[in-house]
Amino acid sequence: MTDKNRATPEPGSPRTLPTTPDPTAAKDLQLLLDGRWASARETFREAFSKADLLPDPSQTLEEARESMLGNLEQIRATGLQRGVFSSKNGGSGDLGSTLTGMEMLGYADLSTMVKGGVQWGLWGGAVDALGTERHRKYIEDIIELRLLGCFGMTERGHGSDVQHLETTATYDPETKEFVVHSPSFSAQKVYIGNAARHGRMAAVFAQLHTPDSKESHGVHCLLVPIRDEEGNPMPGVTIGDHGYKGGLRGVDNGTLLFDNVRVPREALLNRFGDVSEDGTYTSPIDSHNRRFFTMLGTLVRGRVSVGAAGGAATRASLTIALRYAMRRRQFEGLPGKEKRLIDHRAHRLRLLPRLARSYALALLQNQVIENLHDQTTAIERGQWDVAKPNDEQLRKQREMESRASAVKVAATAHATETIQECREACGGAGYMTENRLTTFKADSDVFTTFEGDNTVLVQMVGKELITAYARDLSDLSPIDMVKFGVESIGDALRQRTAIPLAVQSLIDRVSDRDETSLFDAGYQVKILQEREHSLLKSLANRLKDAKKMEPADAVDLVDKAQDHLIDLAWARIDAMLIEALVEAEAELPDDSPAHPVLEQIRDLFALSTILKHAGWYQEQNILSGNRTKAARAAVNDLVDSIAPWSEVLVDAFGIPDALVDVPMLNDSGVDPLPSEEEEKEKESA
Amino acid sequence: MTDKNRATPEPGSPRTLPTTPDPTAAKDLQLLLDGRWASARETFREAFSKADLLPDPSQTLEEARESMLGNLEQIRATGLQRGVFSSKNGGSGDLGSTLTGMEMLGYADLSTMVKGGVQWGLWGGAVDALGTERHRKYIEDIIELRLLGCFGMTERGHGSDVQHLETTATYDPETKEFVVHSPSFSAQKVYIGNAARHGRMAAVFAQLHTPDSKESHGVHCLLVPIRDEEGNPMPGVTIGDHGYKGGLRGVDNGTLLFDNVRVPREALLNRFGDVSEDGTYTSPIDSHNRRFFTMLGTLVRGRVSVGAAGGAATRASLTIALRYAMRRRQFEGLPGKEKRLIDHRAHRLRLLPRLARSYALALLQNQVIENLHDQTTAIERGQWDVAKPNDEQLRKQREMESRASAVKVAATAHATETIQECREACGGAGYMTENRLTTFKADSDVFTTFEGDNTVLVQMVGKELITAYARDLSDLSPIDMVKFGVESIGDALRQRTAIPLAVQSLIDRVSDRDETSLFDAGYQVKILQEREHSLLKSLANRLKDAKKMEPADAVDLVDKAQDHLIDLAWARIDAMLIEALVEAEAELPDDSPAHPVLEQIRDLFALSTILKHAGWYQEQNILSGNRTKAARAAVNDLVDSIAPWSEVLVDAFGIPDALVDVPMLNDSGVDPLPSEEEEKEKESA
């Protein structure tokens, strides 16, 4: 009887890796993953390897919040926060280093990372990036933790839809003050970090009104003192406390409500919009929309940081779960001989494809950080005017922002799924707080929501592809989306980011789609891109008729295409991830012992990703059923081959031992680590 | 240009449901979901609707543990626990009612459910089911909470592999005592509920040795006092505290280590194995293996209970998330008009297919509880001897256990995914503890692990299909699995449980697979069963060659088939779920207004499940690409159609308002509920 569930073997399969891994491969892989800020990483490894940064579950909520100040003090002392600030404000000019450090805080404690991110990245970042000369006086106090503050953007009624927030700032020429006011409870600022306990000022986003304006000049940001020296709320400011959350106990999230609070005219962060003493509004940017998104754009590093820290928490969890899997024994294989967890194929399948995706994400994250760093540096050097970028700069900026959104969505969604899987893969031990996985899970849980809800952001990524020519548009209004959508399908594809040469040449070598091996790197890129292109074409096609429709019908059409738009965005993300892996492979020295294992990590990522859409690929006649079956068999072979290299692959993450050497790894029923002498013998053998 | 991503419409599509739902449908649906213990449900609704059962996040760990005693006292007062115990021991004989009540505790607080489950279900259940006349004296104290105790099975070295646990109980004829001993640290009992604080005795599972036996008589259970009246550990007993966990703060999990602890001969729970004064071992069951699994089998209700409570927590979460989605507004649709979350298709797609699966799971869970109740009643009445069942009874018992495992795996895996999705679907508000979702998530998280790790249990479900004739075998040893595996493929399929007539007749009406509508109930069952059958056939085929192999090769082959075995088990589970839905539809009164909506819930479950395997169905030529595309389009149409009925569908769960009326539902930015007067007007209209 023939077995329809089995595949015909795929030609060009890579050789099974040696069952005794080469530990020197970890070094080369780590160099690749460490990226441009490798030396900063070494510094932070040292600084963050102290166990006293780890969260202490026995603290009460208030104790956890207070102890966070001590943690921030430790970070402050390293100076890592200075990269957020421009050099004229005392910054170091090294944003990449700061973002790398914030990422690595994710290995230790996500509350510390978030509290630091609020203080320096959001609050400090807003003053630095949206303010001018007259706000410089605050910066050094912010850097040095003498002035703790809040980033008051999100409102109760408009969580994700910040362009429609309700708080108002109305200029009163009589007194030369702004009146900051919450006109309703849905205007209350919510989930604001540093608000419940420690913040003394807030950067408050509000609709700006001047006496001569009928409508708002759009959302602007003002500095509003919220607590006096004794810590009491300022007159007119009502502060609430969110209390207990699903995680991040060290972060004091609270609410802010303003009752006609008066601040001086100079409180307006006036880089992109100002009001003169007599109440005249001016801005270097004419378009309402573009002004708003220019302001938001300067704050994109918060988003980058959250994705990066989510990635770090995931790698720490995989390190713990895979080390456990390599040494924990459970169930007999041959009679009398217990297998290690990793010796069970189901266990390999649950962890190793996720490890491969974590590799791809780490590499893409590095690219985004480099990109953001370079743009920030160019702006610092005056080579780029954020308020008046040229077309090429505008394109680059939007592309970077879209990539930042993409990697934030991908890294945080992956974190939620993978940390959960790691917890379950460690059984009961995984549920004990001392083994860290449940805290990583609880703390990172909200990462899919804050700094841009993933469901909203992923649609931004898709929309960016479909409306790339509509430069002033970045919100989600369905009507606008139809109006500004691609004119033709050709437009959509021409918009596609230039693909690095190394990758393009591999794609070009693929001549016959049906005869190229599934293990061919160029073929893998091509297949994943094809999903993106096909979904983009068909979506553009669906939407183009909407231009002629009545608004209600057009809105309905866009809603019905929402899943299509989201699928497109994910296809784009997967294509970016495979490209990052291929580029990294090209960077490895030719003689590196890491080549064969990185190649298989790329195979595993590509084939497991393709298999998620095995139905679609067959529907589209891009892959035959025989090939998807072959891909499934290949994924099985790959996890078998890679399994013995798990330790090497997580070693390459370079996470300080103090942060991942959890009790269950040294438990009964878990093989002891080889002694140092045994290790040396093995290496010399 | 033709659009390859779009489907040709499917014939036989059901009509879109009216956009104004019929609230009376909720009543009929609730009757269906309430099942046989509907009146008990009403009682428990009343008893558990007090908000003081809800977890209080401000408690310290010790406070949470102490307050749990008060919660248990509330449950005790209802008498619900008596159904666990046999009538000769003062039980009520109504196990179904107890299990229903324990399930409904899942709406309120999972710590209370677990603590109660440990005390009455596991500890009490062990004494009741494994003990005899001489242990009766403990039962009333256990029922009335005067004797708190532990269920000491899991060991550090052998979490899931209980047949190989290490603790020994050696009979000493000199003193007529058993010596209970932990020979190593890996023999330590771990994760034991009630151990860290409140337990006074433990039911300890140990390898039983008598002077004349070379080997262990297998795992048996003994009563061992662990604390004296003052709460101090008994001599030779070392008690540890697991402290903080990912959730379930109210449950005091701890460890137990025994240093040659002596207990009288009568401490052995001797229903299935006894030692006489002179040290002679006797048992009514000859086979080692069958004796062990008979003992475990009497404890299957713990597994049922965990699945049920996981299901309840999921339904509570869906109730919260869908009510929020129906009223929370975010983002403009038409200019100036904000849409509700449910008006976004992505939101419908993330919640409604999960709601459909929750319906199927609740119905299947009811069947399992009925089944277990009926078997327990038959045993009580002496119609069935657990120690010496006849072939038919043995088959029924194994089938019930397999179904209990299946529903435990399915319900808890669904809980983990769905509660997470609900949290994310409620954005930042979902992360606030007061809105309950994060606590449901954290508390239910370990449900996939305890009472049988899902990865292990799901393989049991698969293995049961493949080795159904090997009656004495129930562990996972790969060698045994090969040895006892099906002789022929025909055997495997003949083993399949009889399908209810109502379902079978629908399947029989499907004449032409390719021409039957995707919306035909019989067709849906057939398609889901076909996956099960095909995977079973091919797995049997793969394994049959292994009989001739060397052990090492056979073990390797079984490991390589592990993912296939797991896929098979999930296919079986999905087939059981669709059957449960079809049966339920048949039970609805012909004129019920619930018919059209339940039909679409079944369609949504079936088609979204089929789509998870769209790749496989095409590979096997069971469905064409056109049909899987049509299924995808149908799922979209179905969520659009069902969305306005969301409130009706969660109302039918009948969860007391006090438990799900969380603050975010009454928040700014959320439409207020219609007043009672408005409601009345609407109903009379």
Short mmCIF file of N, CA, C and O in Angstrom, two decimals, chain A residues 3-5 57-58 156 185 191 244-247 328 338 343 345-346 348 350 416 420 423 429 431 433 441-442 445 448-449 455 534 538 559-560 562-563 615-616 618-620 628-629 632 636 667-668, chain B residues 3-5 57-58 156 158 185 191 244-247 328 338 343 345-346 348 350 416 420 423 429 431 433 441-442 445 448-449 455 534 538 559-560 562-563 615-616 618-620 628-629 632 636 667-668:
data_model
loop_
_atom_site.label_atom_id
_atom_site.label_comp_id
_atom_site.label_asym_id
_atom_site.label_seq_id
_atom_site.Cartn_x
_atom_site.Cartn_y
_atom_site.Cartn_z
N ASP A 3 1.73 5.11 0.73
CA ASP A 3 1.39 5.95 1.88
C ASP A 3 1.32 7.41 1.43
O ASP A 3 2.32 8.07 1.20
N LYS A 4 0.09 7.89 1.35
CA LYS A 4 -0.09 9.24 0.83
C LYS A 4 0.41 10.32 1.78
O LYS A 4 0.55 11.47 1.40
N ASN A 5 0.61 9.94 3.06
CA ASN A 5 1.09 10.95 4.01
C ASN A 5 2.60 11.14 3.93
O ASN A 5 3.14 12.01 4.58
N PRO A 57 9.92 38.33 43.37
CA PRO A 57 8.47 38.13 43.45
C PRO A 57 7.91 38.34 44.85
O PRO A 57 6.69 38.45 45.01
N SER A 58 8.77 38.39 45.87
CA SER A 58 8.25 38.53 47.23
C SER A 58 7.94 39.98 47.57
O SER A 58 7.36 40.27 48.62
N ARG A 156 -8.08 57.16 27.34
CA ARG A 156 -9.03 56.07 27.57
C ARG A 156 -9.91 55.82 26.35
O ARG A 156 -10.09 54.69 25.93
N PHE A 185 -14.22 62.10 30.51
CA PHE A 185 -13.47 60.98 31.08
C PHE A 185 -12.75 60.18 30.02
O PHE A 185 -11.73 59.56 30.27
N TYR A 191 -2.75 54.36 31.40
CA TYR A 191 -1.60 53.44 31.29
C TYR A 191 -0.28 54.19 31.29
O TYR A 191 0.72 53.69 30.77
N TYR A 244 -2.68 46.87 40.05
CA TYR A 244 -2.16 45.57 39.60
C TYR A 244 -2.40 45.35 38.12
O TYR A 244 -3.46 45.66 37.59
N LYS A 245 -1.36 44.79 37.48
CA LYS A 245 -1.43 44.47 36.06
C LYS A 245 -1.04 43.01 35.86
O LYS A 245 -0.64 42.34 36.80
N GLY A 246 -1.11 42.57 34.63
CA GLY A 246 -0.72 41.18 34.33
C GLY A 246 0.76 40.92 34.54
O GLY A 246 1.18 39.77 34.63
N GLY A 247 1.55 41.97 34.62
CA GLY A 247 3.00 41.85 34.82
C GLY A 247 3.58 43.23 35.02
O GLY A 247 2.85 44.16 35.36
N ARG A 328 17.53 17.40 30.70
CA ARG A 328 16.47 16.80 31.49
C ARG A 328 16.07 15.47 30.86
O ARG A 328 15.83 15.39 29.66
N GLU A 338 16.67 6.31 29.97
CA GLU A 338 15.77 7.45 29.80
C GLU A 338 16.30 8.40 28.72
O GLU A 338 17.50 8.66 28.64
N ASP A 343 15.56 14.47 22.88
CA ASP A 343 15.55 13.24 22.09
C ASP A 343 14.14 12.85 21.64
O ASP A 343 13.97 11.86 20.93
N ARG A 345 11.08 13.76 19.35
CA ARG A 345 10.92 14.63 18.18
C ARG A 345 9.90 15.75 18.41
O ARG A 345 10.08 16.88 17.96
N ALA A 346 8.84 15.43 19.14
CA ALA A 346 7.82 16.47 19.39
C ALA A 346 8.46 17.66 20.10
O ALA A 346 8.09 18.81 19.86
N ARG A 348 11.65 18.58 19.86
CA ARG A 348 12.47 19.32 18.88
C ARG A 348 11.60 20.22 18.02
O ARG A 348 11.95 21.37 17.72
N ARG A 350 8.76 21.56 18.73
CA ARG A 350 8.12 22.70 19.37
C ARG A 350 9.11 23.83 19.63
O ARG A 350 8.69 24.99 19.74
N THR A 416 5.35 36.36 22.64
CA THR A 416 4.18 35.83 23.34
C THR A 416 4.02 34.33 23.09
O THR A 416 3.83 33.55 24.02
N GLN A 420 5.62 31.27 25.91
CA GLN A 420 4.58 30.33 26.34
C GLN A 420 4.99 28.89 26.05
O GLN A 420 4.90 28.01 26.90
N ARG A 423 7.69 27.76 28.40
CA ARG A 423 7.13 27.43 29.71
C ARG A 423 6.55 26.01 29.68
O ARG A 423 6.87 25.18 30.53
N ALA A 429 8.17 22.48 36.27
CA ALA A 429 9.30 23.34 36.65
C ALA A 429 9.20 24.70 35.94
O ALA A 429 9.54 25.74 36.51
N TYR A 431 6.67 26.34 35.45
CA TYR A 431 5.63 27.18 36.09
C TYR A 431 6.13 27.82 37.39
O TYR A 431 5.45 28.68 37.95
N THR A 433 8.17 30.32 39.55
CA THR A 433 8.70 31.65 39.27
C THR A 433 10.22 31.67 39.23
O THR A 433 10.81 32.39 38.43
N LYS A 441 7.00 35.78 30.54
CA LYS A 441 5.71 35.74 29.84
C LYS A 441 4.80 36.89 30.31
O LYS A 441 4.25 37.63 29.49
N ALA A 442 4.66 37.02 31.62
CA ALA A 442 3.73 38.02 32.15
C ALA A 442 4.19 39.44 31.81
O ALA A 442 3.40 40.29 31.45
N ASP A 445 3.96 40.28 28.02
CA ASP A 445 2.63 40.08 27.45
C ASP A 445 2.07 41.34 26.80
O ASP A 445 1.47 41.30 25.74
N THR A 448 2.79 43.26 22.90
CA THR A 448 2.01 43.22 21.66
C THR A 448 1.01 44.37 21.59
O THR A 448 0.41 44.60 20.55
N THR A 449 0.82 45.05 22.72
CA THR A 449 -0.19 46.11 22.79
C THR A 449 0.41 47.51 22.82
O THR A 449 -0.03 48.40 22.09
N THR A 455 -2.16 44.70 16.14
CA THR A 455 -3.19 44.59 15.11
C THR A 455 -3.24 45.86 14.27
O THR A 455 -3.49 45.81 13.07
N SER A 534 1.95 38.29 -4.58
CA SER A 534 0.64 37.84 -5.03
C SER A 534 -0.46 38.48 -4.17
O SER A 534 -1.49 38.93 -4.70
N SER A 538 -3.34 41.13 -5.57
CA SER A 538 -4.77 40.85 -5.49
C SER A 538 -5.48 41.86 -4.57
O SER A 538 -6.62 42.22 -4.82
N ASP A 559 -13.20 46.98 5.06
CA ASP A 559 -13.32 46.10 6.22
C ASP A 559 -13.24 44.64 5.79
O ASP A 559 -12.57 43.83 6.42
N LYS A 560 -13.88 44.33 4.69
CA LYS A 560 -13.89 42.94 4.24
C LYS A 560 -12.51 42.50 3.75
O LYS A 560 -12.22 41.32 3.65
N GLN A 562 -9.78 43.35 5.32
CA GLN A 562 -8.85 43.55 6.44
C GLN A 562 -7.96 42.32 6.67
O GLN A 562 -6.76 42.45 6.91
N ASP A 563 -8.53 41.14 6.58
CA ASP A 563 -7.71 39.94 6.78
C ASP A 563 -6.70 39.78 5.66
O ASP A 563 -5.57 39.32 5.87
N GLY A 615 -1.40 25.42 2.46
CA GLY A 615 -2.68 25.43 1.76
C GLY A 615 -2.69 26.48 0.67
O GLY A 615 -3.03 26.21 -0.49
N TRP A 616 -2.27 27.67 1.02
CA TRP A 616 -2.27 28.77 0.07
C TRP A 616 -1.34 28.49 -1.11
O TRP A 616 -1.70 28.72 -2.27
N GLN A 618 -0.48 25.77 -2.43
CA GLN A 618 -1.07 24.82 -3.36
C GLN A 618 -2.24 25.45 -4.11
O GLN A 618 -2.38 25.25 -5.32
N GLU A 619 -3.05 26.19 -3.39
CA GLU A 619 -4.18 26.87 -4.05
C GLU A 619 -3.69 27.72 -5.22
O GLU A 619 -4.34 27.82 -6.25
N GLN A 620 -2.54 28.35 -5.03
CA GLN A 620 -2.01 29.27 -6.04
C GLN A 620 -1.18 28.56 -7.11
O GLN A 620 -0.58 29.21 -7.96
N THR A 628 5.08 20.36 -0.86
CA THR A 628 4.79 20.73 0.53
C THR A 628 5.02 19.52 1.44
O THR A 628 5.50 19.67 2.56
N LYS A 629 4.69 18.33 0.94
CA LYS A 629 5.00 17.13 1.73
C LYS A 629 6.50 17.02 1.95
O LYS A 629 6.98 16.70 3.04
N ARG A 632 7.63 19.28 4.58
CA ARG A 632 7.32 18.80 5.93
C ARG A 632 8.35 17.76 6.37
O ARG A 632 8.85 17.79 7.50
N ASN A 636 11.29 17.98 9.52
CA ASN A 636 11.60 16.92 10.48
C ASN A 636 13.08 16.56 10.47
O ASN A 636 13.71 16.43 11.52
N ASP A 667 18.99 20.62 38.79
CA ASP A 667 18.07 19.87 39.61
C ASP A 667 18.31 18.36 39.46
O ASP A 667 18.95 17.93 38.52
N SER A 668 17.76 17.60 40.38
CA SER A 668 17.78 16.14 40.20
C SER A 668 16.94 15.79 38.98
O SER A 668 15.94 16.43 38.70
N ASP B 3 -8.33 37.04 -10.21
CA ASP B 3 -7.69 37.13 -8.91
C ASP B 3 -7.60 35.73 -8.30
O ASP B 3 -8.57 35.16 -7.83
N LYS B 4 -6.38 35.23 -8.28
CA LYS B 4 -6.20 33.85 -7.82
C LYS B 4 -6.43 33.69 -6.33
O LYS B 4 -6.56 32.59 -5.82
N ASN B 5 -6.40 34.83 -5.60
CA ASN B 5 -6.60 34.73 -4.16
C ASN B 5 -8.08 34.66 -3.79
O ASN B 5 -8.42 34.47 -2.63
N PRO B 57 -5.68 40.58 44.26
CA PRO B 57 -4.25 40.67 43.90
C PRO B 57 -3.43 41.39 44.96
O PRO B 57 -2.20 41.31 44.92
N SER B 58 -4.08 42.06 45.89
CA SER B 58 -3.29 42.82 46.87
C SER B 58 -2.83 41.93 48.02
O SER B 58 -2.05 42.37 48.87
N ARG B 156 10.24 14.63 41.40
CA ARG B 156 11.13 15.52 40.68
C ARG B 156 11.74 14.86 39.44
O ARG B 156 11.75 15.41 38.35
N HIS B 158 10.68 12.22 37.87
CA HIS B 158 9.73 11.55 36.97
C HIS B 158 8.41 12.29 36.99
O HIS B 158 7.42 11.80 37.53
N PHE B 185 17.22 12.54 45.78
CA PHE B 185 16.51 13.81 45.61
C PHE B 185 15.55 13.78 44.44
O PHE B 185 14.56 14.49 44.42
N TYR B 191 5.60 19.76 43.55
CA TYR B 191 4.38 20.46 43.09
C TYR B 191 3.14 19.98 43.84
O TYR B 191 2.02 20.10 43.32
N TYR B 244 6.63 31.05 44.99
CA TYR B 244 5.94 31.77 43.92
C TYR B 244 5.86 30.96 42.64
O TYR B 244 6.81 30.32 42.24
N LYS B 245 4.69 31.04 42.01
CA LYS B 245 4.48 30.34 40.75
C LYS B 245 3.93 31.34 39.73
O LYS B 245 3.66 32.49 40.05
N GLY B 246 3.74 30.85 38.50
CA GLY B 246 3.19 31.72 37.47
C GLY B 246 1.75 32.16 37.74
O GLY B 246 1.27 33.11 37.12
N GLY B 247 1.09 31.48 38.63
CA GLY B 247 -0.30 31.82 38.97
C GLY B 247 -0.74 30.94 40.13
O GLY B 247 0.11 30.42 40.86
N ARG B 328 -17.07 48.56 22.76
CA ARG B 328 -15.92 49.45 22.74
C ARG B 328 -15.74 50.02 21.33
O ARG B 328 -15.75 49.27 20.35
N GLU B 338 -17.15 56.37 14.78
CA GLU B 338 -16.23 55.33 15.22
C GLU B 338 -16.90 53.96 15.17
O GLU B 338 -18.07 53.81 15.49
N ASP B 343 -16.88 45.50 14.75
CA ASP B 343 -17.10 45.92 13.37
C ASP B 343 -15.85 45.81 12.50
O ASP B 343 -15.89 46.07 11.30
N ARG B 345 -13.22 43.39 10.84
CA ARG B 345 -13.24 41.96 10.53
C ARG B 345 -12.11 41.20 11.24
O ARG B 345 -12.30 40.06 11.67
N ALA B 346 -10.94 41.84 11.35
CA ALA B 346 -9.84 41.15 12.02
C ALA B 346 -10.23 40.76 13.44
O ALA B 346 -9.83 39.71 13.95
N ARG B 348 -13.34 40.14 14.49
CA ARG B 348 -14.28 39.01 14.42
C ARG B 348 -13.52 37.70 14.20
O ARG B 348 -13.83 36.68 14.82
N ARG B 350 -10.53 36.95 15.06
CA ARG B 350 -9.68 36.47 16.15
C ARG B 350 -10.52 35.86 17.26
O ARG B 350 -10.00 35.04 18.01
N THR B 416 -5.35 28.15 26.95
CA THR B 416 -4.10 28.91 26.88
C THR B 416 -4.11 29.86 25.69
O THR B 416 -3.80 31.05 25.83
N GLN B 420 -5.34 34.12 26.06
CA GLN B 420 -4.31 35.04 25.57
C GLN B 420 -4.89 35.96 24.49
O GLN B 420 -4.68 37.18 24.50
N ARG B 423 -7.15 38.55 25.97
CA ARG B 423 -6.36 39.62 26.61
C ARG B 423 -5.92 40.62 25.56
O ARG B 423 -6.12 41.83 25.68
N ALA B 429 -6.49 47.71 28.36
CA ALA B 429 -7.46 47.39 29.42
C ALA B 429 -7.39 45.91 29.77
O ALA B 429 -7.55 45.52 30.92
N TYR B 431 -4.89 44.17 29.99
CA TYR B 431 -3.69 43.88 30.80
C TYR B 431 -3.88 44.28 32.27
O TYR B 431 -3.06 43.96 33.11
N THR B 433 -5.28 43.97 35.88
CA THR B 433 -5.74 42.82 36.65
C THR B 433 -7.24 42.89 36.93
O THR B 433 -7.93 41.87 36.92
N LYS B 441 -5.48 33.87 32.66
CA LYS B 441 -4.36 33.35 31.88
C LYS B 441 -3.30 32.73 32.80
O LYS B 441 -2.86 31.59 32.57
N ALA B 442 -2.89 33.47 33.80
CA ALA B 442 -1.80 33.01 34.67
C ALA B 442 -2.22 31.75 35.44
O ALA B 442 -1.44 30.81 35.58
N ASP B 445 -2.67 28.61 33.18
CA ASP B 445 -1.49 28.29 32.37
C ASP B 445 -0.98 26.88 32.61
O ASP B 445 -0.59 26.16 31.69
N THR B 448 -2.28 22.94 31.17
CA THR B 448 -1.77 22.09 30.08
C THR B 448 -0.73 21.11 30.59
O THR B 448 -0.33 20.20 29.87
N THR B 449 -0.27 21.33 31.82
CA THR B 449 0.81 20.49 32.37
C THR B 449 0.34 19.51 33.42
O THR B 449 0.69 18.34 33.38
N THR B 455 1.36 17.06 26.20
CA THR B 455 2.16 16.39 25.17
C THR B 455 2.15 14.88 25.39
O THR B 455 2.15 14.10 24.44
N SER B 534 -7.12 8.61 7.67
CA SER B 534 -5.96 8.57 6.80
C SER B 534 -4.67 8.56 7.62
O SER B 534 -3.74 7.80 7.35
N SER B 538 -1.92 5.44 7.79
CA SER B 538 -0.52 5.59 7.39
C SER B 538 0.41 5.40 8.58
O SER B 538 1.51 4.87 8.43
N ASP B 559 10.21 7.28 17.46
CA ASP B 559 10.48 8.70 17.71
C ASP B 559 10.22 9.52 16.46
O ASP B 559 9.64 10.60 16.51
N LYS B 560 10.60 8.99 15.32
CA LYS B 560 10.42 9.75 14.08
C LYS B 560 8.94 9.84 13.70
O LYS B 560 8.56 10.71 12.90
N GLN B 562 6.64 10.43 15.96
CA GLN B 562 5.95 11.08 17.07
C GLN B 562 5.04 12.21 16.61
O GLN B 562 3.92 12.37 17.11
N ASP B 563 5.50 13.01 15.66
CA ASP B 563 4.65 14.10 15.19
C ASP B 563 3.43 13.56 14.45
O ASP B 563 2.34 14.13 14.52
N GLY B 615 -3.42 22.67 3.73
CA GLY B 615 -2.30 22.10 2.99
C GLY B 615 -2.43 20.60 2.88
O GLY B 615 -2.33 20.01 1.79
N TRP B 616 -2.68 19.97 3.98
CA TRP B 616 -2.79 18.51 4.02
C TRP B 616 -3.95 18.01 3.16
O TRP B 616 -3.81 17.06 2.40
N GLN B 618 -5.25 19.27 0.58
CA GLN B 618 -4.92 19.33 -0.84
C GLN B 618 -3.88 18.28 -1.21
O GLN B 618 -3.99 17.61 -2.24
N GLU B 619 -2.87 18.13 -0.35
CA GLU B 619 -1.85 17.10 -0.62
C GLU B 619 -2.50 15.73 -0.82
O GLU B 619 -2.06 14.93 -1.63
N GLN B 620 -3.55 15.46 -0.03
CA GLN B 620 -4.19 14.15 -0.08
C GLN B 620 -5.28 14.06 -1.15
O GLN B 620 -5.98 13.05 -1.23
N THR B 628 -10.76 24.77 -0.75
CA THR B 628 -10.18 25.37 0.46
C THR B 628 -10.32 26.89 0.38
O THR B 628 -10.56 27.55 1.38
N LYS B 629 -10.20 27.44 -0.84
CA LYS B 629 -10.44 28.88 -0.99
C LYS B 629 -11.88 29.22 -0.63
O LYS B 629 -12.16 30.22 0.06
N ARG B 632 -12.30 29.32 3.04
CA ARG B 632 -11.78 30.55 3.63
C ARG B 632 -12.78 31.70 3.47
O ARG B 632 -13.04 32.46 4.41
N ASN B 636 -15.03 33.81 6.48
CA ASN B 636 -15.22 35.26 6.54
C ASN B 636 -16.70 35.64 6.57
O ASN B 636 -17.13 36.47 7.37
N ASP B 667 -16.71 51.57 31.03
CA ASP B 667 -15.70 52.60 30.96
C ASP B 667 -16.08 53.65 29.90
O ASP B 667 -16.93 53.41 29.06
N SER B 668 -15.42 54.79 29.97
CA SER B 668 -15.57 55.76 28.90
C SER B 668 -15.00 55.16 27.62
O SER B 668 -14.03 54.42 27.64
#
